[in-house]
Amino acid sequence: MKGRLITLEGGEGAGKSTLLAGLREHFARSGLDVVYTREPGGTPVGEAVRALVLDPAQRGLAAETELLLMFAARAQLVRDVLRPALVAGRWVLCDRFTDASYAYQGGGRGVDMVHIAELERLATEGLKPDLTLLLDLPVADGRARASQRGGADRIEAERDDFFERVRATYRARVQAEPRRFCVIDASRPADEVLRGAVAAIEALRAGETA
Ligand code: TMP
């Protein structure tokens, strides 16, 4: 595979959408052909799963059901979008990937990480991001930003302790794989956040041509 997979992660209100818009502009200007997709979502079945898991009406969803749905969407995305794009040598920017399952279902919901690792093997066929941009922000700050959007989905409606565990799990994953992650302080102004992300991506690109 010649393409590169970049993933974007962070808690609620960390500024993923703003960063994504900035990155789209950057890539358009620099002439890099990038495939944009998201999780859960990115395929017809994945988008249907997204609507289901984020629907506040699905109150009784078991943690295991939620986990399996995330991986069901992921298996389809890997086969229909990610692998074909990477095989064709394209760069892919994916808004969330497997790290989110470890953080939200593992950390947040307390599902055994061993099960998540097994599903990862099945669904991703060993596909790993080349670079993961993690927008890190204290939970209270993210909460304050997200509340301005209004209309919390089923997961956004979780309590602060859930999001503390999500954040701690992301940070633990950075400790375990520091070379894959670029952690960005999301409390910084949006242009600084964008600069940090662009620097990490350009370093990856420079490595390609070196
Ligand atoms: P977002 O990408 O718009 O932030 O919304 C996706 C939500 O789904 C977000 O709350 C994180 C959650 N999620 C999981 O819980 N597990 C996963 O594996 C993924 C990809 C997302």
PDB file of C-alpha atoms and ligand atoms in Angstrom:
ATOM      1  CA  MET A   1       0.000   0.000   0.000  1.00  0.00           C
ATOM      2  CA  LYS A   2       1.395   3.360  -1.011  1.00  0.00           C
ATOM      3  CA  GLY A   3      -1.156   5.807   0.371  1.00  0.00           C
ATOM      4  CA  ARG A   4      -1.158   7.200   3.880  1.00  0.00           C
ATOM      5  CA  LEU A   5      -3.881   7.107   6.526  1.00  0.00           C
ATOM      6  CA  ILE A   6      -4.233  10.074   8.860  1.00  0.00           C
ATOM      7  CA  THR A   7      -6.841   9.945  11.617  1.00  0.00           C
ATOM      8  CA  LEU A   8      -8.283  12.701  13.735  1.00  0.00           C
ATOM      9  CA  GLU A   9      -9.357  12.121  17.338  1.00  0.00           C
ATOM     10  CA  GLY A  10     -10.465  14.120  20.356  1.00  0.00           C
ATOM     11  CA  GLY A  11     -13.189  14.535  22.932  1.00  0.00           C
ATOM     12  CA  GLU A  12     -16.407  16.488  22.541  1.00  0.00           C
ATOM     13  CA  GLY A  13     -15.940  20.161  21.685  1.00  0.00           C
ATOM     14  CA  ALA A  14     -12.215  19.766  20.971  1.00  0.00           C
ATOM     15  CA  GLY A  15     -12.503  21.533  17.599  1.00  0.00           C
ATOM     16  CA  LYS A  16     -12.277  18.621  15.137  1.00  0.00           C
ATOM     17  CA  SER A  17     -14.651  20.237  12.634  1.00  0.00           C
ATOM     18  CA  THR A  18     -12.779  23.542  12.646  1.00  0.00           C
ATOM     19  CA  LEU A  19      -9.449  21.756  12.184  1.00  0.00           C
ATOM     20  CA  LEU A  20     -10.868  19.589   9.409  1.00  0.00           C
ATOM     21  CA  ALA A  21     -12.050  22.673   7.508  1.00  0.00           C
ATOM     22  CA  GLY A  22      -8.572  24.209   7.847  1.00  0.00           C
ATOM     23  CA  LEU A  23      -6.893  21.012   6.671  1.00  0.00           C
ATOM     24  CA  ARG A  24      -9.173  20.774   3.629  1.00  0.00           C
ATOM     25  CA  GLU A  25      -8.076  24.271   2.631  1.00  0.00           C
ATOM     26  CA  HIS A  26      -4.431  23.428   3.233  1.00  0.00           C
ATOM     27  CA  PHE A  27      -4.578  20.271   1.106  1.00  0.00           C
ATOM     28  CA  ALA A  28      -6.488  22.030  -1.672  1.00  0.00           C
ATOM     29  CA  ARG A  29      -3.831  24.768  -1.762  1.00  0.00           C
ATOM     30  CA  SER A  30      -0.910  22.348  -1.669  1.00  0.00           C
ATOM     31  CA  GLY A  31      -2.427  20.153  -4.376  1.00  0.00           C
ATOM     32  CA  LEU A  32      -2.551  16.915  -2.384  1.00  0.00           C
ATOM     33  CA  ASP A  33      -5.416  14.668  -3.432  1.00  0.00           C
ATOM     34  CA  VAL A  34      -7.024  13.556  -0.176  1.00  0.00           C
ATOM     35  CA  VAL A  35      -9.992  11.275   0.507  1.00  0.00           C
ATOM     36  CA  TYR A  36     -12.067  12.552   3.438  1.00  0.00           C
ATOM     37  CA  THR A  37     -14.204  10.205   5.444  1.00  0.00           C
ATOM     38  CA  ARG A  38     -15.519   9.691   8.945  1.00  0.00           C
ATOM     39  CA  GLU A  39     -16.408   7.159  11.600  1.00  0.00           C
ATOM     40  CA  PRO A  40     -18.870   5.905  12.358  1.00  0.00           C
ATOM     41  CA  GLY A  41     -19.973   6.531   8.779  1.00  0.00           C
ATOM     42  CA  GLY A  42     -18.350   6.945   5.401  1.00  0.00           C
ATOM     43  CA  THR A  43     -20.388   4.188   3.668  1.00  0.00           C
ATOM     44  CA  PRO A  44     -24.169   3.813   3.336  1.00  0.00           C
ATOM     45  CA  VAL A  45     -24.270   1.159   6.076  1.00  0.00           C
ATOM     46  CA  GLY A  46     -21.818   3.148   8.198  1.00  0.00           C
ATOM     47  CA  GLU A  47     -23.964   6.281   8.002  1.00  0.00           C
ATOM     48  CA  ALA A  48     -27.017   4.219   8.994  1.00  0.00           C
ATOM     49  CA  VAL A  49     -25.056   2.883  11.984  1.00  0.00           C
ATOM     50  CA  ARG A  50     -24.056   6.448  12.867  1.00  0.00           C
ATOM     51  CA  ALA A  51     -27.674   7.615  12.905  1.00  0.00           C
ATOM     52  CA  LEU A  52     -28.559   4.670  15.123  1.00  0.00           C
ATOM     53  CA  VAL A  53     -25.767   4.939  17.697  1.00  0.00           C
ATOM     54  CA  LEU A  54     -26.059   8.714  18.067  1.00  0.00           C
ATOM     55  CA  ASP A  55     -29.869   8.691  18.309  1.00  0.00           C
ATOM     56  CA  PRO A  56     -30.853   9.847  21.838  1.00  0.00           C
ATOM     57  CA  ALA A  57     -33.944   7.614  21.560  1.00  0.00           C
ATOM     58  CA  GLN A  58     -31.663   4.490  21.733  1.00  0.00           C
ATOM     59  CA  ARG A  59     -31.433   4.743  25.503  1.00  0.00           C
ATOM     60  CA  GLY A  60     -31.012   1.075  26.315  1.00  0.00           C
ATOM     61  CA  LEU A  61     -28.118   0.318  23.949  1.00  0.00           C
ATOM     62  CA  ALA A  62     -25.747  -2.131  25.679  1.00  0.00           C
ATOM     63  CA  ALA A  63     -22.045  -1.228  25.661  1.00  0.00           C
ATOM     64  CA  GLU A  64     -21.314  -4.441  23.739  1.00  0.00           C
ATOM     65  CA  THR A  65     -23.941  -3.597  21.115  1.00  0.00           C
ATOM     66  CA  GLU A  66     -22.468  -0.134  20.730  1.00  0.00           C
ATOM     67  CA  LEU A  67     -18.976  -1.601  20.325  1.00  0.00           C
ATOM     68  CA  LEU A  68     -20.102  -4.130  17.701  1.00  0.00           C
ATOM     69  CA  LEU A  69     -21.954  -1.454  15.744  1.00  0.00           C
ATOM     70  CA  MET A  70     -18.842   0.757  15.678  1.00  0.00           C
ATOM     71  CA  PHE A  71     -16.812  -2.161  14.356  1.00  0.00           C
ATOM     72  CA  ALA A  72     -19.510  -3.187  11.884  1.00  0.00           C
ATOM     73  CA  ALA A  73     -19.313   0.292  10.364  1.00  0.00           C
ATOM     74  CA  ARG A  74     -15.502   0.142  10.463  1.00  0.00           C
ATOM     75  CA  ALA A  75     -15.259  -3.222   8.674  1.00  0.00           C
ATOM     76  CA  GLN A  76     -17.300  -1.818   5.787  1.00  0.00           C
ATOM     77  CA  LEU A  77     -15.297   1.417   5.656  1.00  0.00           C
ATOM     78  CA  VAL A  78     -11.983  -0.476   5.562  1.00  0.00           C
ATOM     79  CA  ARG A  79     -13.128  -2.680   2.677  1.00  0.00           C
ATOM     80  CA  ASP A  80     -15.033  -0.109   0.611  1.00  0.00           C
ATOM     81  CA  VAL A  81     -13.139   3.129   1.209  1.00  0.00           C
ATOM     82  CA  LEU A  82      -9.878   2.985   3.160  1.00  0.00           C
ATOM     83  CA  ARG A  83      -8.117  -0.008   1.623  1.00  0.00           C
ATOM     84  CA  PRO A  84      -9.016   0.807  -2.011  1.00  0.00           C
ATOM     85  CA  ALA A  85      -7.878   4.414  -1.559  1.00  0.00           C
ATOM     86  CA  LEU A  86      -4.604   3.423   0.114  1.00  0.00           C
ATOM     87  CA  VAL A  87      -3.892   0.729  -2.473  1.00  0.00           C
ATOM     88  CA  ALA A  88      -4.410   3.379  -5.164  1.00  0.00           C
ATOM     89  CA  GLY A  89      -1.756   5.488  -3.426  1.00  0.00           C
ATOM     90  CA  ARG A  90      -4.138   8.134  -2.130  1.00  0.00           C
ATOM     91  CA  TRP A  91      -3.968   9.925   1.199  1.00  0.00           C
ATOM     92  CA  VAL A  92      -6.948   9.479   3.494  1.00  0.00           C
ATOM     93  CA  LEU A  93      -8.045  11.739   6.315  1.00  0.00           C
ATOM     94  CA  CYS A  94     -10.475   9.889   8.547  1.00  0.00           C
ATOM     95  CA  ASP A  95     -12.419  11.722  11.262  1.00  0.00           C
ATOM     96  CA  ARG A  96     -11.993   9.144  14.076  1.00  0.00           C
ATOM     97  CA  PHE A  97     -10.891   5.504  13.809  1.00  0.00           C
ATOM     98  CA  THR A  98     -10.143   2.552  16.094  1.00  0.00           C
ATOM     99  CA  ASP A  99      -8.593   4.693  18.852  1.00  0.00           C
ATOM    100  CA  ALA A 100     -12.110   6.058  19.447  1.00  0.00           C
ATOM    101  CA  SER A 101     -13.404   2.547  20.215  1.00  0.00           C
ATOM    102  CA  TYR A 102     -10.660   2.044  22.804  1.00  0.00           C
ATOM    103  CA  ALA A 103     -11.351   5.490  24.288  1.00  0.00           C
ATOM    104  CA  TYR A 104     -15.175   5.512  24.271  1.00  0.00           C
ATOM    105  CA  GLN A 105     -16.217   1.864  24.522  1.00  0.00           C
ATOM    106  CA  GLY A 106     -13.092   0.685  26.390  1.00  0.00           C
ATOM    107  CA  GLY A 107     -12.371   3.700  28.601  1.00  0.00           C
ATOM    108  CA  GLY A 108     -15.786   5.320  28.716  1.00  0.00           C
ATOM    109  CA  ARG A 109     -18.001   2.233  28.931  1.00  0.00           C
ATOM    110  CA  GLY A 110     -15.515  -0.151  30.528  1.00  0.00           C
ATOM    111  CA  VAL A 111     -15.580  -2.876  27.854  1.00  0.00           C
ATOM    112  CA  ASP A 112     -12.552  -5.179  28.157  1.00  0.00           C
ATOM    113  CA  MET A 113      -9.790  -3.918  25.849  1.00  0.00           C
ATOM    114  CA  VAL A 114      -8.991  -7.524  24.904  1.00  0.00           C
ATOM    115  CA  HIS A 115     -12.313  -7.770  23.063  1.00  0.00           C
ATOM    116  CA  ILE A 116     -11.629  -4.488  21.298  1.00  0.00           C
ATOM    117  CA  ALA A 117      -8.235  -5.731  20.143  1.00  0.00           C
ATOM    118  CA  GLU A 118      -9.863  -8.894  18.747  1.00  0.00           C
ATOM    119  CA  LEU A 119     -12.452  -6.894  16.840  1.00  0.00           C
ATOM    120  CA  GLU A 120      -9.732  -4.573  15.586  1.00  0.00           C
ATOM    121  CA  ARG A 121      -7.927  -7.539  14.029  1.00  0.00           C
ATOM    122  CA  LEU A 122     -11.114  -8.750  12.368  1.00  0.00           C
ATOM    123  CA  ALA A 123     -12.401  -5.397  11.111  1.00  0.00           C
ATOM    124  CA  THR A 124      -9.229  -3.565  10.091  1.00  0.00           C
ATOM    125  CA  GLU A 125      -7.113  -6.466   8.768  1.00  0.00           C
ATOM    126  CA  GLY A 126      -4.114  -4.836  10.423  1.00  0.00           C
ATOM    127  CA  LEU A 127      -4.712  -1.412   8.922  1.00  0.00           C
ATOM    128  CA  LYS A 128      -3.170   1.208  11.207  1.00  0.00           C
ATOM    129  CA  PRO A 129      -3.022   4.981  10.854  1.00  0.00           C
ATOM    130  CA  ASP A 130       0.347   6.408   9.783  1.00  0.00           C
ATOM    131  CA  LEU A 131      -0.420   9.488  11.847  1.00  0.00           C
ATOM    132  CA  THR A 132      -3.093  10.257  14.437  1.00  0.00           C
ATOM    133  CA  LEU A 133      -3.819  13.857  15.338  1.00  0.00           C
ATOM    134  CA  LEU A 134      -5.227  14.001  18.871  1.00  0.00           C
ATOM    135  CA  LEU A 135      -6.931  17.209  19.946  1.00  0.00           C
ATOM    136  CA  ASP A 136      -6.526  17.226  23.703  1.00  0.00           C
ATOM    137  CA  LEU A 137      -8.655  19.460  25.912  1.00  0.00           C
ATOM    138  CA  PRO A 138      -9.798  19.427  29.552  1.00  0.00           C
ATOM    139  CA  VAL A 139     -13.281  17.908  29.741  1.00  0.00           C
ATOM    140  CA  ALA A 140     -14.911  21.016  31.223  1.00  0.00           C
ATOM    141  CA  ASP A 141     -13.581  23.203  28.391  1.00  0.00           C
ATOM    142  CA  GLY A 142     -14.837  20.807  25.721  1.00  0.00           C
ATOM    143  CA  ARG A 143     -18.184  20.614  27.458  1.00  0.00           C
ATOM    144  CA  ALA A 144     -18.493  24.408  27.473  1.00  0.00           C
ATOM    145  CA  ARG A 145     -17.747  24.597  23.742  1.00  0.00           C
ATOM    146  CA  ALA A 146     -20.020  21.690  22.809  1.00  0.00           C
ATOM    147  CA  SER A 147     -22.929  23.115  24.811  1.00  0.00           C
ATOM    148  CA  GLN A 148     -22.946  26.166  22.540  1.00  0.00           C
ATOM    149  CA  ARG A 149     -23.859  23.832  19.675  1.00  0.00           C
ATOM    150  CA  GLY A 150     -26.932  22.540  21.542  1.00  0.00           C
ATOM    151  CA  GLY A 151     -28.826  19.308  20.815  1.00  0.00           C
ATOM    152  CA  ALA A 152     -26.491  16.732  22.390  1.00  0.00           C
ATOM    153  CA  ASP A 153     -26.507  13.309  20.705  1.00  0.00           C
ATOM    154  CA  ARG A 154     -26.698  10.052  22.716  1.00  0.00           C
ATOM    155  CA  ILE A 155     -22.967   9.935  23.440  1.00  0.00           C
ATOM    156  CA  GLU A 156     -22.507  13.685  24.037  1.00  0.00           C
ATOM    157  CA  ALA A 157     -25.201  13.378  26.707  1.00  0.00           C
ATOM    158  CA  GLU A 158     -22.853  11.237  28.884  1.00  0.00           C
ATOM    159  CA  ARG A 159     -21.552  12.613  32.193  1.00  0.00           C
ATOM    160  CA  ASP A 160     -18.178  14.242  32.786  1.00  0.00           C
ATOM    161  CA  ASP A 161     -16.652  11.146  34.409  1.00  0.00           C
ATOM    162  CA  PHE A 162     -17.301   9.229  31.168  1.00  0.00           C
ATOM    163  CA  PHE A 163     -15.374  11.869  29.207  1.00  0.00           C
ATOM    164  CA  GLU A 164     -12.582  11.914  31.797  1.00  0.00           C
ATOM    165  CA  ARG A 165     -12.099   8.186  31.132  1.00  0.00           C
ATOM    166  CA  VAL A 166     -12.228   8.809  27.366  1.00  0.00           C
ATOM    167  CA  ARG A 167      -9.527  11.454  27.654  1.00  0.00           C
ATOM    168  CA  ALA A 168      -7.367   9.312  29.956  1.00  0.00           C
ATOM    169  CA  THR A 169      -7.585   6.386  27.512  1.00  0.00           C
ATOM    170  CA  TYR A 170      -6.543   8.522  24.547  1.00  0.00           C
ATOM    171  CA  ARG A 171      -3.587   9.767  26.573  1.00  0.00           C
ATOM    172  CA  ALA A 172      -2.634   6.234  27.592  1.00  0.00           C
ATOM    173  CA  ARG A 173      -2.656   5.246  23.921  1.00  0.00           C
ATOM    174  CA  VAL A 174      -0.286   8.099  23.176  1.00  0.00           C
ATOM    175  CA  GLN A 175       2.055   6.780  25.870  1.00  0.00           C
ATOM    176  CA  ALA A 176       1.957   3.326  24.301  1.00  0.00           C
ATOM    177  CA  GLU A 177       2.534   4.554  20.713  1.00  0.00           C
ATOM    178  CA  PRO A 178       4.120   8.014  20.918  1.00  0.00           C
ATOM    179  CA  ARG A 179       5.505   7.943  17.380  1.00  0.00           C
ATOM    180  CA  ARG A 180       2.098   7.494  15.755  1.00  0.00           C
ATOM    181  CA  PHE A 181       0.430  10.359  17.617  1.00  0.00           C
ATOM    182  CA  CYS A 182       0.677  14.110  17.340  1.00  0.00           C
ATOM    183  CA  VAL A 183      -1.012  15.542  20.435  1.00  0.00           C
ATOM    184  CA  ILE A 184      -2.284  19.058  19.942  1.00  0.00           C
ATOM    185  CA  ASP A 185      -3.309  21.351  22.791  1.00  0.00           C
ATOM    186  CA  ALA A 186      -6.841  22.154  21.661  1.00  0.00           C
ATOM    187  CA  SER A 187      -7.160  25.046  24.102  1.00  0.00           C
ATOM    188  CA  ARG A 188      -4.873  27.033  21.764  1.00  0.00           C
ATOM    189  CA  PRO A 189      -6.396  29.342  19.116  1.00  0.00           C
ATOM    190  CA  ALA A 190      -7.681  27.576  15.974  1.00  0.00           C
ATOM    191  CA  ASP A 191      -4.873  28.858  13.721  1.00  0.00           C
ATOM    192  CA  GLU A 192      -2.227  27.481  16.093  1.00  0.00           C
ATOM    193  CA  VAL A 193      -4.015  24.129  16.242  1.00  0.00           C
ATOM    194  CA  LEU A 194      -4.059  24.056  12.431  1.00  0.00           C
ATOM    195  CA  ARG A 195      -0.353  24.938  12.255  1.00  0.00           C
ATOM    196  CA  GLY A 196       0.496  22.066  14.611  1.00  0.00           C
ATOM    197  CA  ALA A 197      -1.501  19.598  12.539  1.00  0.00           C
ATOM    198  CA  VAL A 198      -0.050  20.816   9.236  1.00  0.00           C
ATOM    199  CA  ALA A 199       3.499  20.542  10.606  1.00  0.00           C
ATOM    200  CA  ALA A 200       2.925  16.890  11.568  1.00  0.00           C
ATOM    201  CA  ILE A 201       1.377  16.072   8.190  1.00  0.00           C
ATOM    202  CA  GLU A 202       4.107  17.826   6.239  1.00  0.00           C
ATOM    203  CA  ALA A 203       6.741  15.941   8.253  1.00  0.00           C
ATOM    204  CA  LEU A 204       5.053  12.701   7.171  1.00  0.00           C
ATOM    205  CA  ARG A 205       5.007  13.901   3.569  1.00  0.00           C
ATOM    206  CA  ALA A 206       8.665  14.939   3.713  1.00  0.00           C
ATOM    207  CA  GLY A 207       9.489  11.439   4.967  1.00  0.00           C
ATOM    208  CA  GLU A 208       7.875  10.049   1.815  1.00  0.00           C
ATOM    209  CA  THR A 209      10.075  11.971  -0.550  1.00  0.00           C
ATOM    210  CA  ALA A 210      13.305  11.739   1.495  1.00  0.00           C
TER     211      ALA A 210
HETATM  212  P1  TMP B   1     -18.159  12.779  16.047  1.00  0.00           P
HETATM  213  O1  TMP B   1     -17.188  12.061  15.186  1.00  0.00           O
HETATM  214  O2  TMP B   1     -19.031  13.692  15.310  1.00  0.00           O
HETATM  215  O3  TMP B   1     -17.512  13.368  17.241  1.00  0.00           O
HETATM  216  O4  TMP B   1     -19.247  11.713  16.617  1.00  0.00           O
HETATM  217  C1  TMP B   1     -19.004  10.408  16.727  1.00  0.00           C
HETATM  218  C2  TMP B   1     -19.317   9.954  18.133  1.00  0.00           C
HETATM  219  O5  TMP B   1     -19.155   8.544  18.170  1.00  0.00           O
HETATM  220  C3  TMP B   1     -18.404  10.535  19.197  1.00  0.00           C
HETATM  221  O6  TMP B   1     -19.133  10.776  20.376  1.00  0.00           O
HETATM  222  C4  TMP B   1     -17.422   9.415  19.448  1.00  0.00           C
HETATM  223  C5  TMP B   1     -18.236   8.182  19.184  1.00  0.00           C
HETATM  224  N1  TMP B   1     -17.455   7.012  18.729  1.00  0.00           N
HETATM  225  C6  TMP B   1     -17.347   5.934  19.578  1.00  0.00           C
HETATM  226  O7  TMP B   1     -17.893   5.958  20.678  1.00  0.00           O
HETATM  227  N2  TMP B   1     -16.626   4.848  19.175  1.00  0.00           N
HETATM  228  C7  TMP B   1     -16.028   4.785  17.952  1.00  0.00           C
HETATM  229  O8  TMP B   1     -15.382   3.778  17.622  1.00  0.00           O
HETATM  230  C8  TMP B   1     -16.161   5.922  17.077  1.00  0.00           C
HETATM  231  C9  TMP B   1     -15.521   5.887  15.725  1.00  0.00           C
HETATM  232  C10 TMP B   1     -16.879   7.004  17.494  1.00  0.00           C
END
